[in-house]
mmCIF file of C-alpha atoms and ligand atoms in Angstrom:
data_model
loop_
_atom_site.group_PDB
_atom_site.id
_atom_site.type_symbol
_atom_site.label_atom_id
_atom_site.label_comp_id
_atom_site.label_asym_id
_atom_site.label_seq_id
_atom_site.Cartn_x
_atom_site.Cartn_y
_atom_site.Cartn_z
ATOM 1 C CA MET A 13 34.788 -17.111 30.859
ATOM 2 C CA ASN A 14 31.820 -19.135 29.680
ATOM 3 C CA ARG A 15 29.115 -17.430 27.708
ATOM 4 C CA ILE A 16 25.965 -16.572 29.654
ATOM 5 C CA TYR A 17 22.841 -16.560 27.514
ATOM 6 C CA PHE A 18 19.964 -14.445 28.858
ATOM 7 C CA ASP A 19 18.177 -13.730 25.578
ATOM 8 C CA ASN A 20 15.714 -16.596 25.382
ATOM 9 C CA ALA A 21 12.839 -14.371 24.241
ATOM 10 C CA ALA A 22 14.880 -13.772 21.070
ATOM 11 C CA THR A 23 15.618 -17.435 20.526
ATOM 12 C CA THR A 24 16.334 -20.555 22.567
ATOM 13 C CA PRO A 25 18.942 -23.290 22.174
ATOM 14 C CA LEU A 26 17.729 -26.516 20.581
ATOM 15 C CA ASP A 27 16.826 -29.257 23.062
ATOM 16 C CA PRO A 28 19.080 -32.284 22.305
ATOM 17 C CA LEU A 29 15.987 -34.548 22.317
ATOM 18 C CA VAL A 30 14.459 -32.348 19.614
ATOM 19 C CA LEU A 31 17.594 -32.666 17.512
ATOM 20 C CA GLU A 32 17.453 -36.424 17.968
ATOM 21 C CA SER A 33 13.861 -36.505 16.671
ATOM 22 C CA MET A 34 14.871 -34.453 13.621
ATOM 23 C CA MET A 35 18.001 -36.397 12.662
ATOM 24 C CA PRO A 36 16.364 -39.271 10.727
ATOM 25 C CA PHE A 37 14.668 -36.692 8.480
ATOM 26 C CA LEU A 38 17.990 -35.011 7.777
ATOM 27 C CA THR A 39 19.523 -38.356 6.826
ATOM 28 C CA GLU A 40 17.832 -41.579 5.751
ATOM 29 C CA LYS A 41 14.198 -40.385 5.749
ATOM 30 C CA PHE A 42 14.572 -37.871 2.941
ATOM 31 C CA GLY A 43 11.594 -38.701 0.710
ATOM 32 C CA ASN A 44 9.375 -36.027 -0.771
ATOM 33 C CA PRO A 45 6.079 -36.237 1.165
ATOM 34 C CA SER A 46 4.147 -35.725 -2.071
ATOM 35 C CA SER A 47 5.616 -38.912 -3.589
ATOM 36 C CA ILE A 48 3.477 -42.024 -3.589
ATOM 37 C CA TYR A 49 6.209 -44.575 -2.827
ATOM 38 C CA SER A 50 7.381 -45.668 0.620
ATOM 39 C CA TYR A 51 9.985 -42.906 1.150
ATOM 40 C CA GLY A 52 7.300 -40.313 0.532
ATOM 41 C CA ARG A 53 4.644 -42.030 2.626
ATOM 42 C CA GLU A 54 7.083 -42.141 5.535
ATOM 43 C CA THR A 55 7.654 -38.381 5.554
ATOM 44 C CA ARG A 56 3.966 -37.613 4.845
ATOM 45 C CA MET A 57 3.109 -39.678 7.910
ATOM 46 C CA ALA A 58 5.678 -37.761 10.010
ATOM 47 C CA ILE A 59 4.121 -34.429 9.015
ATOM 48 C CA GLU A 60 0.567 -35.552 9.745
ATOM 49 C CA ASN A 61 1.600 -37.027 13.076
ATOM 50 C CA ALA A 62 3.286 -33.739 13.959
ATOM 51 C CA ARG A 63 0.099 -31.880 13.027
ATOM 52 C CA LYS A 64 -1.970 -34.193 15.247
ATOM 53 C CA THR A 65 0.438 -33.704 18.156
ATOM 54 C CA VAL A 66 0.272 -29.906 17.855
ATOM 55 C CA ALA A 67 -3.523 -29.933 17.469
ATOM 56 C CA LYS A 68 -3.973 -32.142 20.515
ATOM 57 C CA ILE A 69 -1.798 -29.902 22.687
ATOM 58 C CA LEU A 70 -3.670 -26.759 21.619
ATOM 59 C CA ASN A 71 -7.027 -28.574 21.778
ATOM 60 C CA ALA A 72 -7.657 -27.730 18.135
ATOM 61 C CA HIS A 73 -8.558 -29.880 15.156
ATOM 62 C CA PRO A 74 -5.607 -31.030 12.976
ATOM 63 C CA SER A 75 -7.236 -29.309 9.983
ATOM 64 C CA GLU A 76 -6.876 -26.000 11.832
ATOM 65 C CA ILE A 77 -3.062 -26.258 12.054
ATOM 66 C CA PHE A 78 -0.861 -25.042 9.187
ATOM 67 C CA PHE A 79 2.924 -25.293 9.269
ATOM 68 C CA THR A 80 4.735 -22.130 8.191
ATOM 69 C CA SER A 81 8.250 -20.693 8.259
ATOM 70 C CA GLY A 82 7.672 -19.063 11.663
ATOM 71 C CA GLY A 83 5.919 -16.334 13.590
ATOM 72 C CA THR A 84 6.428 -13.602 11.017
ATOM 73 C CA GLU A 85 4.899 -15.548 8.153
ATOM 74 C CA SER A 86 1.991 -16.723 10.313
ATOM 75 C CA THR A 87 1.175 -13.211 11.477
ATOM 76 C CA ASN A 88 1.499 -11.717 7.986
ATOM 77 C CA THR A 89 -0.796 -14.427 6.637
ATOM 78 C CA ALA A 90 -3.479 -13.885 9.283
ATOM 79 C CA ILE A 91 -3.485 -10.112 8.855
ATOM 80 C CA ASN A 92 -3.363 -10.098 5.052
ATOM 81 C CA ALA A 93 -6.073 -12.766 4.802
ATOM 82 C CA SER A 94 -8.349 -10.891 7.205
ATOM 83 C CA VAL A 95 -8.153 -7.812 5.006
ATOM 84 C CA ARG A 96 -8.106 -9.450 1.574
ATOM 85 C CA ASP A 97 -10.325 -12.490 2.115
ATOM 86 C CA LEU A 98 -12.510 -11.733 5.135
ATOM 87 C CA GLY A 99 -13.471 -8.161 4.322
ATOM 88 C CA CYS A 100 -11.837 -6.382 7.263
ATOM 89 C CA LYS A 101 -11.288 -2.815 6.157
ATOM 90 C CA LYS A 102 -10.246 -1.604 9.564
ATOM 91 C CA ILE A 103 -7.500 -2.919 11.821
ATOM 92 C CA ILE A 104 -7.247 -2.288 15.537
ATOM 93 C CA THR A 105 -3.837 -2.997 17.014
ATOM 94 C CA SER A 106 -1.468 -1.528 19.614
ATOM 95 C CA PRO A 107 1.803 0.378 19.360
ATOM 96 C CA LEU A 108 3.468 -2.370 21.414
ATOM 97 C CA GLU A 109 3.159 -5.140 18.827
ATOM 98 C CA HIS A 110 6.117 -6.927 17.255
ATOM 99 C CA HIS A 111 7.272 -5.514 13.919
ATOM 100 C CA ALA A 112 5.858 -8.625 12.224
ATOM 101 C CA THR A 113 2.452 -7.105 12.996
ATOM 102 C CA LEU A 114 3.191 -3.375 12.881
ATOM 103 C CA HIS A 115 5.004 -3.381 9.549
ATOM 104 C CA CYS A 116 2.413 -5.651 7.953
ATOM 105 C CA VAL A 117 -0.406 -3.336 9.095
ATOM 106 C CA GLU A 118 1.514 -0.237 7.964
ATOM 107 C CA HIS A 119 1.902 -1.793 4.533
ATOM 108 C CA LEU A 120 -1.844 -2.422 4.212
ATOM 109 C CA VAL A 121 -2.518 1.167 5.234
ATOM 110 C CA LYS A 122 0.013 2.410 2.673
ATOM 111 C CA THR A 123 -1.616 0.441 -0.138
ATOM 112 C CA GLY A 124 -5.017 1.794 0.888
ATOM 113 C CA GLU A 125 -6.395 -1.656 1.690
ATOM 114 C CA ALA A 126 -7.156 -0.920 5.341
ATOM 115 C CA GLU A 127 -7.308 1.797 7.975
ATOM 116 C CA VAL A 128 -5.696 1.419 11.357
ATOM 117 C CA SER A 129 -6.507 2.547 14.900
ATOM 118 C CA TYR A 130 -4.106 2.057 17.780
ATOM 119 C CA VAL A 131 -5.634 1.160 21.103
ATOM 120 C CA LYS A 132 -4.511 3.220 24.111
ATOM 121 C CA VAL A 133 -1.849 1.745 26.352
ATOM 122 C CA LEU A 134 -1.914 2.123 30.149
ATOM 123 C CA PRO A 135 1.259 3.188 32.015
ATOM 124 C CA ASN A 136 1.871 -0.418 33.133
ATOM 125 C CA GLY A 137 2.030 -1.491 29.485
ATOM 126 C CA HIS A 138 -1.389 -3.184 29.337
ATOM 127 C CA ILE A 139 -3.860 -2.210 26.673
ATOM 128 C CA ASP A 140 -6.852 -0.146 27.744
ATOM 129 C CA MET A 141 -9.817 -2.545 27.357
ATOM 130 C CA ASN A 142 -12.347 0.321 27.612
ATOM 131 C CA ASP A 143 -10.631 2.045 24.720
ATOM 132 C CA LEU A 144 -10.700 -1.199 22.729
ATOM 133 C CA ASP A 145 -14.439 -1.513 23.416
ATOM 134 C CA ARG A 146 -14.969 2.106 22.311
ATOM 135 C CA LEU A 147 -12.926 1.642 19.108
ATOM 136 C CA LEU A 148 -14.877 -1.498 18.238
ATOM 137 C CA ALA A 149 -18.213 0.174 19.005
ATOM 138 C CA ASP A 150 -17.309 3.180 16.820
ATOM 139 C CA SER A 151 -16.292 1.088 13.803
ATOM 140 C CA LYS A 152 -18.681 1.102 10.905
ATOM 141 C CA GLU A 153 -16.749 -1.484 8.890
ATOM 142 C CA LYS A 154 -15.704 -5.034 9.605
ATOM 143 C CA VAL A 155 -12.702 -5.033 11.944
ATOM 144 C CA LEU A 156 -9.614 -7.131 12.471
ATOM 145 C CA VAL A 157 -8.246 -6.903 16.001
ATOM 146 C CA THR A 158 -4.606 -7.961 16.154
ATOM 147 C CA LEU A 159 -3.170 -7.875 19.670
ATOM 148 C CA MET A 160 -0.314 -9.963 20.960
ATOM 149 C CA HIS A 161 -0.760 -12.386 23.831
ATOM 150 C CA ALA A 162 2.548 -11.568 25.505
ATOM 151 C CA ASN A 163 4.890 -8.729 24.743
ATOM 152 C CA ASN A 164 8.363 -9.937 23.801
ATOM 153 C CA GLU A 165 10.128 -6.889 25.259
ATOM 154 C CA ILE A 166 8.392 -6.159 28.571
ATOM 155 C CA GLY A 167 6.641 -9.501 29.112
ATOM 156 C CA ASN A 168 3.105 -8.166 29.684
ATOM 157 C CA ILE A 169 0.355 -10.721 29.094
ATOM 158 C CA THR A 170 -2.954 -9.622 27.610
ATOM 159 C CA ASP A 171 -6.185 -11.379 28.557
ATOM 160 C CA ILE A 172 -6.941 -12.903 25.140
ATOM 161 C CA GLU A 173 -10.196 -14.390 26.344
ATOM 162 C CA GLN A 174 -11.453 -10.928 27.280
ATOM 163 C CA VAL A 175 -10.307 -9.485 23.935
ATOM 164 C CA GLY A 176 -11.858 -12.444 22.112
ATOM 165 C CA ASN A 177 -15.201 -11.907 23.846
ATOM 166 C CA LEU A 178 -15.168 -8.220 22.916
ATOM 167 C CA CYS A 179 -14.436 -9.193 19.297
ATOM 168 C CA LYS A 180 -17.314 -11.650 19.396
ATOM 169 C CA LYS A 181 -19.654 -8.925 20.671
ATOM 170 C CA TYR A 182 -18.784 -6.714 17.688
ATOM 171 C CA ASN A 183 -18.397 -9.522 15.137
ATOM 172 C CA ALA A 184 -14.719 -8.699 14.630
ATOM 173 C CA ILE A 185 -11.962 -11.064 13.527
ATOM 174 C CA PHE A 186 -9.364 -11.674 16.245
ATOM 175 C CA HIS A 187 -5.743 -12.582 15.563
ATOM 176 C CA SER A 188 -3.204 -12.833 18.351
ATOM 177 C CA ASP A 189 0.564 -13.080 17.999
ATOM 178 C CA THR A 190 1.098 -15.867 20.531
ATOM 179 C CA VAL A 191 4.739 -16.466 19.624
ATOM 180 C CA GLN A 192 5.956 -15.796 23.182
ATOM 181 C CA THR A 193 3.324 -18.014 24.809
ATOM 182 C CA VAL A 194 2.810 -21.113 22.635
ATOM 183 C CA GLY A 195 5.115 -23.681 24.254
ATOM 184 C CA HIS A 196 5.036 -21.798 27.557
ATOM 185 C CA TYR A 197 1.332 -21.651 28.474
ATOM 186 C CA ALA A 198 -1.668 -23.945 27.975
ATOM 187 C CA PHE A 199 -4.096 -23.155 25.151
ATOM 188 C CA ASP A 200 -7.604 -24.465 24.640
ATOM 189 C CA MET A 201 -8.647 -23.431 21.148
ATOM 190 C CA ARG A 202 -12.047 -25.132 21.536
ATOM 191 C CA LYS A 203 -12.857 -22.601 24.235
ATOM 192 C CA LEU A 204 -10.900 -19.487 23.277
ATOM 193 C CA PRO A 205 -12.909 -17.091 21.072
ATOM 194 C CA MET A 206 -10.115 -16.555 18.527
ATOM 195 C CA HIS A 207 -9.710 -16.868 14.772
ATOM 196 C CA PHE A 208 -5.929 -16.961 14.354
ATOM 197 C CA ILE A 209 -2.987 -17.688 16.637
ATOM 198 C CA THR A 210 0.686 -18.165 15.800
ATOM 199 C CA GLY A 211 3.647 -20.127 17.114
ATOM 200 C CA SER A 212 7.376 -20.271 16.442
ATOM 201 C CA GLY A 213 9.533 -23.330 17.172
ATOM 202 C CA HIS A 214 12.700 -21.514 18.172
ATOM 203 C CA LYS A 215 11.028 -19.818 21.155
ATOM 204 C CA PHE A 216 10.681 -23.104 23.062
ATOM 205 C CA HIS A 217 13.845 -25.078 22.229
ATOM 206 C CA GLY A 218 12.690 -26.160 18.785
ATOM 207 C CA PRO A 219 14.302 -25.370 15.433
ATOM 208 C CA LYS A 220 14.315 -21.974 13.711
ATOM 209 C CA GLY A 221 12.417 -21.341 10.491
ATOM 210 C CA VAL A 222 9.311 -23.305 11.414
ATOM 211 C CA GLY A 223 6.076 -22.194 12.996
ATOM 212 C CA ILE A 224 2.359 -22.684 12.946
ATOM 213 C CA LEU A 225 -0.702 -20.703 12.054
ATOM 214 C CA TYR A 226 -3.912 -21.839 13.718
ATOM 215 C CA ILE A 227 -6.931 -20.910 11.606
ATOM 216 C CA ASN A 228 -10.308 -21.493 13.209
ATOM 217 C CA GLU A 229 -12.362 -23.976 11.199
ATOM 218 C CA ASN A 230 -15.159 -21.452 10.651
ATOM 219 C CA ILE A 231 -12.798 -19.167 8.751
ATOM 220 C CA LYS A 232 -12.132 -19.694 5.057
ATOM 221 C CA ILE A 233 -9.173 -17.910 3.517
ATOM 222 C CA ASN A 234 -7.418 -18.168 0.162
ATOM 223 C CA PRO A 235 -4.088 -20.000 -0.280
ATOM 224 C CA PHE A 236 -1.232 -17.911 1.096
ATOM 225 C CA ILE A 237 1.448 -19.370 -1.168
ATOM 226 C CA ASN A 238 0.386 -20.598 -4.598
ATOM 227 C CA GLY A 239 1.932 -23.632 -6.232
ATOM 228 C CA GLY A 240 1.686 -27.319 -5.328
ATOM 229 C CA ASN A 241 -0.966 -28.813 -3.105
ATOM 230 C CA GLN A 242 1.038 -28.944 0.139
ATOM 231 C CA GLU A 243 -0.628 -27.946 3.432
ATOM 232 C CA ARG A 244 -4.021 -28.782 1.943
ATOM 233 C CA ASN A 245 -3.511 -26.385 -0.966
ATOM 234 C CA MET A 246 -2.965 -23.421 1.362
ATOM 235 C CA ARG A 247 0.814 -23.111 1.493
ATOM 236 C CA ALA A 248 2.629 -24.542 -1.480
ATOM 237 C CA GLY A 249 6.219 -25.758 -1.436
ATOM 238 C CA THR A 250 7.957 -28.961 -0.352
ATOM 239 C CA GLU A 251 7.578 -29.186 3.399
ATOM 240 C CA ASN A 252 10.271 -28.464 5.978
ATOM 241 C CA ILE A 253 9.895 -31.985 7.341
ATOM 242 C CA TYR A 254 12.679 -32.001 9.939
ATOM 243 C CA GLY A 255 11.539 -28.548 11.106
ATOM 244 C CA ILE A 256 7.937 -29.702 11.429
ATOM 245 C CA VAL A 257 8.951 -32.859 13.295
ATOM 246 C CA GLY A 258 11.204 -30.768 15.567
ATOM 247 C CA PHE A 259 8.444 -28.224 16.202
ATOM 248 C CA ALA A 260 6.025 -30.917 17.370
ATOM 249 C CA LYS A 261 8.655 -32.635 19.516
ATOM 250 C CA ALA A 262 9.691 -29.349 21.143
ATOM 251 C CA LEU A 263 6.055 -28.500 21.881
ATOM 252 C CA GLU A 264 5.504 -31.956 23.334
ATOM 253 C CA ILE A 265 8.521 -31.654 25.644
ATOM 254 C CA ALA A 266 7.660 -28.085 26.648
ATOM 255 C CA THR A 267 4.082 -29.083 27.446
ATOM 256 C CA SER A 268 4.914 -32.146 29.497
ATOM 257 C CA ASN A 269 7.433 -30.177 31.605
ATOM 258 C CA GLN A 270 5.495 -26.910 31.698
ATOM 259 C CA GLU A 271 4.676 -26.911 35.401
ATOM 260 C CA ASN A 272 8.197 -27.618 36.635
ATOM 261 C CA ASP A 273 9.992 -25.528 34.020
ATOM 262 C CA SER A 274 7.784 -22.479 34.493
ATOM 263 C CA GLU A 275 8.194 -22.612 38.262
ATOM 264 C CA TYR A 276 11.965 -22.914 37.912
ATOM 265 C CA ILE A 277 12.221 -20.088 35.375
ATOM 266 C CA ARG A 278 9.903 -17.838 37.398
ATOM 267 C CA GLY A 279 12.279 -18.431 40.316
ATOM 268 C CA LEU A 280 15.187 -17.191 38.180
ATOM 269 C CA LYS A 281 13.293 -14.062 37.136
ATOM 270 C CA ASN A 282 12.403 -13.229 40.753
ATOM 271 C CA TYR A 283 15.953 -13.924 41.901
ATOM 272 C CA MET A 284 17.380 -11.591 39.249
ATOM 273 C CA LYS A 285 14.881 -8.883 40.178
ATOM 274 C CA GLN A 286 15.799 -9.174 43.854
ATOM 275 C CA LYS A 287 19.557 -9.200 43.179
ATOM 276 C CA LEU A 288 19.313 -6.137 40.951
ATOM 277 C CA LEU A 289 17.266 -4.229 43.541
ATOM 278 C CA GLU A 290 19.826 -5.100 46.221
ATOM 279 C CA ASN A 291 22.867 -4.182 44.145
ATOM 280 C CA ILE A 292 22.017 -1.470 41.613
ATOM 281 C CA PRO A 293 20.700 1.791 43.051
ATOM 282 C CA GLY A 294 17.974 3.351 40.923
ATOM 283 C CA VAL A 295 17.126 0.224 38.940
ATOM 284 C CA TYR A 296 13.457 -0.363 38.147
ATOM 285 C CA PHE A 297 11.458 -2.648 35.879
ATOM 286 C CA ASN A 298 9.288 -2.041 32.844
ATOM 287 C CA GLY A 299 5.764 -3.356 32.435
ATOM 288 C CA ASP A 300 3.570 -5.309 34.840
ATOM 289 C CA TYR A 301 6.516 -7.432 35.958
ATOM 290 C CA GLU A 302 4.914 -8.716 39.155
ATOM 291 C CA GLY A 303 1.438 -9.105 37.694
ATOM 292 C CA LYS A 304 0.276 -10.432 34.343
ATOM 293 C CA SER A 305 3.702 -11.053 32.926
ATOM 294 C CA LEU A 306 5.740 -13.755 31.190
ATOM 295 C CA TYR A 307 7.757 -15.797 33.668
ATOM 296 C CA THR A 308 10.592 -15.753 31.135
ATOM 297 C CA VAL A 309 11.140 -11.982 30.733
ATOM 298 C CA LEU A 310 12.512 -9.264 33.022
ATOM 299 C CA SER A 311 12.908 -5.831 31.455
ATOM 300 C CA ALA A 312 15.235 -3.774 33.646
ATOM 301 C CA ALA A 313 15.721 -0.009 33.419
ATOM 302 C CA PHE A 314 19.083 1.225 34.610
ATOM 303 C CA PRO A 315 19.810 4.817 35.512
ATOM 304 C CA GLU A 316 21.718 6.672 32.822
ATOM 305 C CA THR A 317 25.393 7.126 33.644
ATOM 306 C CA ASP A 318 28.458 7.665 31.433
ATOM 307 C CA LYS A 319 29.067 3.951 31.503
ATOM 308 C CA SER A 320 25.500 2.646 31.281
ATOM 309 C CA GLU A 321 25.035 4.072 27.791
ATOM 310 C CA MET A 322 27.064 1.213 26.372
ATOM 311 C CA LEU A 323 25.574 -1.407 28.650
ATOM 312 C CA LEU A 324 24.718 -4.024 26.025
ATOM 313 C CA PHE A 325 28.083 -3.571 24.387
ATOM 314 C CA ASN A 326 29.848 -4.024 27.727
ATOM 315 C CA LEU A 327 27.733 -7.050 28.583
ATOM 316 C CA ASP A 328 28.743 -8.559 25.249
ATOM 317 C CA ILE A 329 32.441 -7.926 25.939
ATOM 318 C CA ASN A 330 31.926 -9.892 29.139
ATOM 319 C CA ASN A 331 30.338 -12.774 27.232
ATOM 320 C CA ILE A 332 26.837 -11.994 28.501
ATOM 321 C CA CYS A 333 24.053 -12.113 25.903
ATOM 322 C CA ALA A 334 21.026 -9.920 26.597
ATOM 323 C CA SER A 335 19.000 -7.601 24.503
ATOM 324 C CA GLY A 336 17.752 -4.027 24.442
ATOM 325 C CA GLY A 337 14.640 -4.451 22.374
ATOM 326 C CA SER A 338 13.664 -5.735 18.960
ATOM 327 C CA ALA A 339 14.796 -2.600 17.144
ATOM 328 C CA CYS A 340 18.113 -2.490 18.893
ATOM 329 C CA THR A 341 21.017 -3.465 16.713
ATOM 330 C CA SER A 342 23.910 -1.547 18.205
ATOM 331 C CA GLY A 343 25.580 -1.599 21.600
ATOM 332 C CA ALA A 344 23.429 1.235 22.847
ATOM 333 C CA SER A 345 19.974 0.479 24.157
ATOM 334 C CA VAL A 346 18.106 2.959 21.984
ATOM 335 C CA GLY A 347 15.421 2.308 19.460
ATOM 336 C CA SER A 348 12.763 0.221 21.178
ATOM 337 C CA HIS A 349 9.295 1.298 20.060
ATOM 338 C CA VAL A 350 7.825 -0.591 23.016
ATOM 339 C CA ILE A 351 9.904 1.159 25.667
ATOM 340 C CA SER A 352 9.337 4.577 24.112
ATOM 341 C CA ALA A 353 5.558 3.935 24.059
ATOM 342 C CA ILE A 354 5.391 3.226 27.801
ATOM 343 C CA SER A 355 8.450 4.899 29.285
ATOM 344 C CA LYS A 356 8.148 7.688 31.764
ATOM 345 C CA ASP A 357 11.855 8.328 31.564
ATOM 346 C CA SER A 358 13.708 8.739 28.293
ATOM 347 C CA ASN A 359 17.047 8.616 30.098
ATOM 348 C CA GLN A 360 16.791 5.004 31.108
ATOM 349 C CA SER A 361 18.989 2.266 29.689
ATOM 350 C CA THR A 362 16.861 -0.805 29.163
ATOM 351 C CA VAL A 363 18.103 -4.363 29.124
ATOM 352 C CA ARG A 364 15.785 -7.309 28.597
ATOM 353 C CA PHE A 365 16.908 -10.427 30.426
ATOM 354 C CA SER A 366 15.027 -13.537 29.358
ATOM 355 C CA PHE A 367 15.523 -16.960 30.860
ATOM 356 C CA SER A 368 15.152 -20.629 30.000
ATOM 357 C CA LYS A 369 15.347 -23.995 31.757
ATOM 358 C CA TYR A 370 19.070 -24.060 30.955
ATOM 359 C CA ASN A 371 19.905 -20.947 33.048
ATOM 360 C CA THR A 372 21.002 -20.949 36.698
ATOM 361 C CA LYS A 373 21.092 -18.656 39.732
ATOM 362 C CA GLU A 374 24.894 -18.826 39.596
ATOM 363 C CA GLU A 375 24.785 -17.199 36.175
ATOM 364 C CA ILE A 376 22.567 -14.462 37.591
ATOM 365 C CA ASP A 377 25.115 -13.838 40.377
ATOM 366 C CA VAL A 378 27.873 -13.425 37.777
ATOM 367 C CA VAL A 379 25.785 -11.042 35.647
ATOM 368 C CA VAL A 380 24.772 -8.881 38.614
ATOM 369 C CA GLU A 381 28.412 -8.624 39.766
ATOM 370 C CA LYS A 382 29.429 -7.516 36.263
ATOM 371 C CA LEU A 383 26.538 -5.040 36.090
ATOM 372 C CA LYS A 384 27.729 -3.414 39.328
ATOM 373 C CA GLU A 385 31.000 -2.570 37.560
ATOM 374 C CA MET A 386 29.226 -1.302 34.443
ATOM 375 C CA ILE A 387 26.747 1.166 35.898
HETATM 376 N N1 PLP B 403 6.225 -12.113 17.355
HETATM 377 C C1 PLP B 403 6.889 -12.060 18.510
HETATM 378 C C2 PLP B 403 6.189 -11.575 19.736
HETATM 379 C C3 PLP B 403 8.226 -12.439 18.576
HETATM 380 O O1 PLP B 403 8.886 -12.361 19.730
HETATM 381 C C4 PLP B 403 8.855 -12.901 17.385
HETATM 382 C C5 PLP B 403 10.283 -13.297 17.411
HETATM 383 O O2 PLP B 403 11.159 -12.505 17.481
HETATM 384 C C6 PLP B 403 8.109 -12.958 16.210
HETATM 385 C C7 PLP B 403 6.800 -12.558 16.222
HETATM 386 C C8 PLP B 403 8.719 -13.438 14.925
HETATM 387 O O3 PLP B 403 8.832 -14.835 14.935
HETATM 388 P P1 PLP B 403 9.806 -15.587 13.892
HETATM 389 O O4 PLP B 403 11.196 -15.266 14.300
HETATM 390 O O5 PLP B 403 9.482 -17.037 14.057
HETATM 391 O O6 PLP B 403 9.457 -15.083 12.542
#
């Protein structure tokens, strides 16, 4: 039986056209971009072209785009710089953030560099905007608000423009983990009231280990890796050229096909939802799945039975790849901090199905048939 891959929020397969764009930089175009001779100029040019491509798509200035090793580094950089360079002594975040955010914030609290407040979460998994307003109004010190654009486990999308406007009102710094949305939704950084956003190539059919940090031009932070003068003295180290080229190509492809791909993938999500409702008694869905939600993610809660406890394990045996949550490492679907923060029912078995342009309805039919045997 062929493998069925429904874990695209974790990572996506590389688009063959992206690989093609990267290949010359893994072979003949190997020069160090800091070198002055032709080999170096060639790769320097590739990096700067990639930066221009990314900036144009996000409607940002090229000088606002920094290439990093991915979402985790970008988020850590934004949060650490806000505290250490921009004077934010208080952080407002939510319990539903990715560990890249939560663990970074916890570390700053542990070292005594910042205090944290967690904004209230509504039962549908959205953050309580009134509570955010109240927390901002009550803060005496300069605040960093770090709230993700879309939740990787339940798919909920936060209105970042609304959050940004609140931050503006209270003169707070706003960082958003946009790893699940860059490459899937349009961004206009000239209009959005935000200081930092992040992106990760492997979430939209680009390579792993490369991402971006957008830093608004009005923000000045210190270098985040010290050493050579790469990335305009901000992030030292010889550049991941093929990764950077692949990131830009993947973003270009994703953007030019966004309308068709998103419609197709949304169709898959709705089809899976319908099929599950028809075939699995007691199934329900986490988050605002029919409202402000990623078209790529469907978080399904299955009733607890003897068999459903080992659902992910059994899916794996049947060559079906899906996930239980970011903290889930075993076959059992326990351990998701997101599900436990919003769940009304601790006995549910949660499986996150997440789709890409490479999935089909036929695959969904196979998975639902298998699930019927497993519950
Ligand atoms: N933030 C979110 C919402 C994610 O889904 C991920 C990926 O798992 C990350 C951050 C981390 O990104 P990366 O794997 O590029 O470090």
